[in-house]
Amino acid sequence: MIIRMKKYTFLVYHREYEMFLDAVRERGLLHVKERKGGEVEDAALREKMQLLKRIRDAVQFLHHREAELVETAGDIDAMKVLHDFEAMRREREVAEQELQTLQKDVHQLEPWGDFSWESVERLAEDGWEMNFFSTSSRRWEKDWPEKYNAFIISETGTTTFFVTVTPEGEKVNIDADPVRLPEHSLSYVRSEMGKLGEKIAEIDAAYDEYAAKYIPELEQLQLKVQQEFDFDKVVLNSPRSAEDKVVVLEGYIPENESKDFDQFLETQGVYYEATYPDLKEKVPVLLKNNWFTRMFETIGDLYALPNYKELDLTPYYAPFYWIFFGFCLGDAGYGLVLALIGFIMAGRVKPDMKGPMKLLGTLGLATIIFGLISGTVFGMSLYEMKFSFYGTLADRMAAKGKTINDELFTMALALGAIQILFGMFIKAANEKHQFGWKYAYGTIGWLVLIVGGLIVYLMSQLGVNPSVVNIVMYVVIGVGFLGAFLFNNPERNVFTNFGVGLWDAYNMVTGVMGDLLSYIRLFALGVSSAILGYVFNSLAMQLSPDIPVVKILVMIVILLIGHGITIFMSTLGAFVHPMRLTFVEFYKNSGFAGGGLRYTPFKKRIS
C-alpha cells in the first residue's frame, strides 16, 4: 500500500531560514522537493559529492580487508586518515606499475643471462661494438660465428638469442631481429622487484591496520559530510522571492504524520500551507505492507517503485512469487535446507540482511510444500519409490493414464492463467484508482469476455439448460463488446474506439497466449531440479567402490558436492524466473507503470 502524502509549502524569512531548517531536520519527516539541475550547477555541492564518493570508496575498500576492529585512543582526524589512505593507494598503484615494467624487463633479459653492462662499455672503449639479436633456430646459419663474430647466448624453444662482437663502425647485415635490452642487469632488476614487493607488502599491512583502526571514524565522517550535503542541497532547492527576503521551501510528509508535524510548525512561527499534492507532480512514494508482503518489497525494488498515482502491486504479486519459487525448486529436501539457512541466519546477520534471510527461509517453506506435492526429496521420487500414500496416488494417476508430471504441467498453466486474469482485474482497479471508472471500461469489457466465456463453457459442460446458457452467452458478448470495442476510451469517439478495439483484440489473443505459455517454465525448472538431484544420486551409487566404510565416505562426498551444486543452480533459477513472470507477464497485464520516487526524509544522520 502506498501511504498518502501531504504537500507542505513554507515561506520563511531569510535570516531565520537555516535555524528553521535545523528544526525541520531534527523532526526527520519532510521529503524536500528538488529543483531540476540545481545540485549539479552548484560547485560547493559538487565538491561535497566528490568528497562523499572518496570516503565511500575508502570505506568499501577497507571493509574488504576483513580486519578485526580494534579500539583507538584519543581524537582522530578522519580527514587526515582519508588523505593518508589515498596517498597510500596512489603509492601502491605507482609501485604496481613499476613492478609490471620490471617484470617485462626480466622477461627480456632472462634469455641473455645476468651480464654486466660495464663489460659491454669496456668493449666499446677498446673499439668493439656488441649487438644483440634473436632469430628462429631454423634460420641460424653456421657461418655467422666466423662471418660476424657471432656467439649464441641461449636457445629458448624455437628461438636463438645471440650477440655479434664487431669492430666499432662496422655494419652488421644479418638476417635476424635486433634486440633492444633494458640498460640494467638481470640481478639489478630482480633486486628492484624485490624492493617493490616489500613496499607493496608494507602498504597492504598498513591497509589492514587502517581497516582495524579507522573504519568507524571514516563512517562517521561520511555521515557528517552527507548531513552537510543534505542541508546544502535543501538550501539550494529553496528558491527566494520578495527581493531575496523570503525563502520558499516545498516538501512532502506522510499524511499520518501531518498532525504532529502541524503542531511542531505552530511553534516555529513560519507561514505554511498543507495540501494534498496534484497527481501530476512527482510525489515521493512510501510503502506500508504487512510482515509477509514487506519481505517481497526487495524483489519489487529490483525493477521499480510504483508511482504515487497507481496501486502498490507488492501485496498482489507476493503470494504468486512465493508459490512460483516453490514450484521452480520443487524439492522438499532443498526447501528444508533453504528454510534452515534463512531462519537461522536471520538471527545472526546485520539488520539490513535480516529481511532477505527471512525471505529465503519463507521461500524454503514454499519449496517444501511443492516438494511434497511433486513427491521429490533430494532428487528421490517418492511416487516412483511407492513411498507410503505416494504409491496409492501413483496407481490412481496411472489408471487414468497420467503421471505426476502431467498434473504439474497442468498446474503451471492454471497458475499462469490465474495470475494473468488477476493482473487484468488489478489493471481495471488501477485505472479506476487513477482516472475513474470510465477509463476502466475497456479492461472490464475484456474481463467480461474472458471470464464470462469460461463461465458459459462450464455451464454447458455441467449440463445447464441450453436456453439459460444462451442467455448468459449473449449477455457476456454484449456487455464485453460494449466495454472492449465501443467505450474503451472516453476521450475518443465510438468509431475510433472500435478500430482500437480490433487492434486490442489481436494483441489480446497473441499476447495472452504468449504470456500463458511462458508459465510452462515453472514446470520445466521443477523437473530439471529433480533430474539434477536424481543424476547425482545415481552417480553416488555407481561411482562408490565396493569397500566397506570407503563406499559410504565416497557416497557422502559425491552427494554433498552434487546436491550443493544443484541447490545453488536451481535456487538461482527459482529466484530469476518468477521475477521474469512478475516483471513481464504480471506487470504488463496489470498495467504497471512504475518510476516512483522513494520517500527520503530530510533528517539528521549524526548527532
Coordinates of N, CA, C and O in Angstrom, one line a residue, residues 5-11 30 249-255 257-259 261-263 265-266 270-278 281:
M5 N 0.3 11.1 0.9 CA 1.2 12.2 1.2 C 0.4 13.6 1.3 O -0.6 13.7 0.6
K6 N 1.0 14.5 2.1 CA 0.5 15.9 2.1 C 1.7 16.7 1.7 O 2.8 16.5 2.1
K7 N 1.4 17.7 0.9 CA 2.4 18.6 0.4 C 2.4 19.9 1.3 O 1.4 20.5 1.6
Y8 N 3.6 20.3 1.7 CA 3.8 21.5 2.5 C 4.6 22.5 1.7 O 5.6 22.2 1.1
T9 N 4.1 23.8 1.8 CA 4.8 24.9 1.2 C 5.1 25.9 2.3 O 4.2 26.3 3.0
F10 N 6.4 26.2 2.5 CA 6.7 27.2 3.6 C 7.3 28.5 3.0 O 8.0 28.5 2.0
L11 N 6.9 29.6 3.7 CA 7.5 30.9 3.4 C 8.3 31.3 4.6 O 7.7 31.5 5.6
L30 N 10.3 15.6 6.6 CA 10.0 16.2 5.4 C 10.9 15.7 4.2 O 12.1 15.7 4.3
L249 N 10.1 26.9 0.6 CA 10.5 25.5 0.7 C 9.3 24.7 0.5 O 8.2 24.9 1.1
E250 N 9.5 23.6 -0.3 CA 8.3 22.7 -0.6 C 8.8 21.3 -0.2 O 10.0 20.9 -0.4
G251 N 7.8 20.5 0.2 CA 8.2 19.1 0.6 C 6.9 18.3 0.9 O 5.8 18.8 0.8
Y252 N 7.1 17.0 1.1 CA 6.0 16.1 1.3 C 6.2 15.3 2.7 O 7.3 15.0 3.1
I253 N 5.1 15.0 3.3 CA 5.1 14.3 4.6 C 4.0 13.3 4.5 O 2.9 13.6 4.0
P254 N 4.2 12.1 5.1 CA 3.1 11.1 5.1 C 1.9 11.7 5.9 O 2.1 12.3 6.9
E255 N 0.7 11.4 5.3 CA -0.5 12.0 5.9 C -0.6 11.6 7.4 O -1.1 12.5 8.2
E257 N 1.5 11.4 9.6 CA 2.4 12.2 10.4 C 2.1 13.7 10.5 O 2.8 14.4 11.2
S258 N 1.2 14.1 9.6 CA 1.0 15.5 9.4 C 0.4 16.2 10.7 O 0.7 17.4 10.9
K259 N -0.4 15.5 11.5 CA -1.0 16.1 12.7 C 0.2 16.6 13.6 O 0.2 17.7 14.1
F261 N 3.2 17.0 12.9 CA 4.1 18.0 12.2 C 3.4 19.4 12.2 O 4.1 20.4 12.4
D262 N 2.1 19.4 12.1 CA 1.4 20.7 12.2 C 1.6 21.4 13.6 O 1.8 22.6 13.7
Q263 N 1.6 20.5 14.6 CA 1.8 21.1 16.0 C 3.2 21.6 16.1 O 3.4 22.6 16.7
L265 N 5.0 22.8 13.6 CA 5.1 24.1 12.9 C 4.5 25.3 13.6 O 5.0 26.4 13.5
E266 N 3.5 25.0 14.4 CA 2.9 26.1 15.2 C 3.9 26.7 16.1 O 3.8 27.9 16.5
V270 N 6.3 30.2 11.3 CA 6.5 30.4 9.9 C 5.2 30.2 9.2 O 4.3 29.5 9.7
Y271 N 5.1 30.8 8.0 CA 3.9 30.7 7.3 C 4.0 29.4 6.4 O 5.0 29.1 5.8
Y272 N 2.9 28.6 6.4 CA 2.9 27.4 5.6 C 1.5 27.0 5.2 O 0.5 27.4 5.7
E273 N 1.5 26.2 4.1 CA 0.3 25.7 3.6 C 0.4 24.2 3.5 O 1.5 23.7 3.0
A274 N -0.6 23.4 3.8 CA -0.6 22.0 3.7 C -1.8 21.6 2.8 O -2.9 21.9 3.1
T275 N -1.4 20.9 1.7 CA -2.5 20.5 0.8 C -2.2 19.1 0.3 O -1.1 18.6 0.5
Y276 N -3.2 18.5 -0.3 CA -2.9 17.2 -1.0 C -2.3 17.5 -2.3 O -2.8 18.3 -3.1
P277 N -1.2 16.7 -2.7 CA -0.5 17.1 -3.9 C -1.3 16.8 -5.2 O -2.1 15.9 -5.2
D278 N -1.0 17.6 -6.2 CA -1.6 17.3 -7.5 C -0.9 16.0 -8.1 O 0.3 15.8 -7.9
E281 N 2.3 15.9 -10.1 CA 3.6 16.1 -9.5 C 4.3 14.8 -9.3 O 3.7 13.8 -9.2

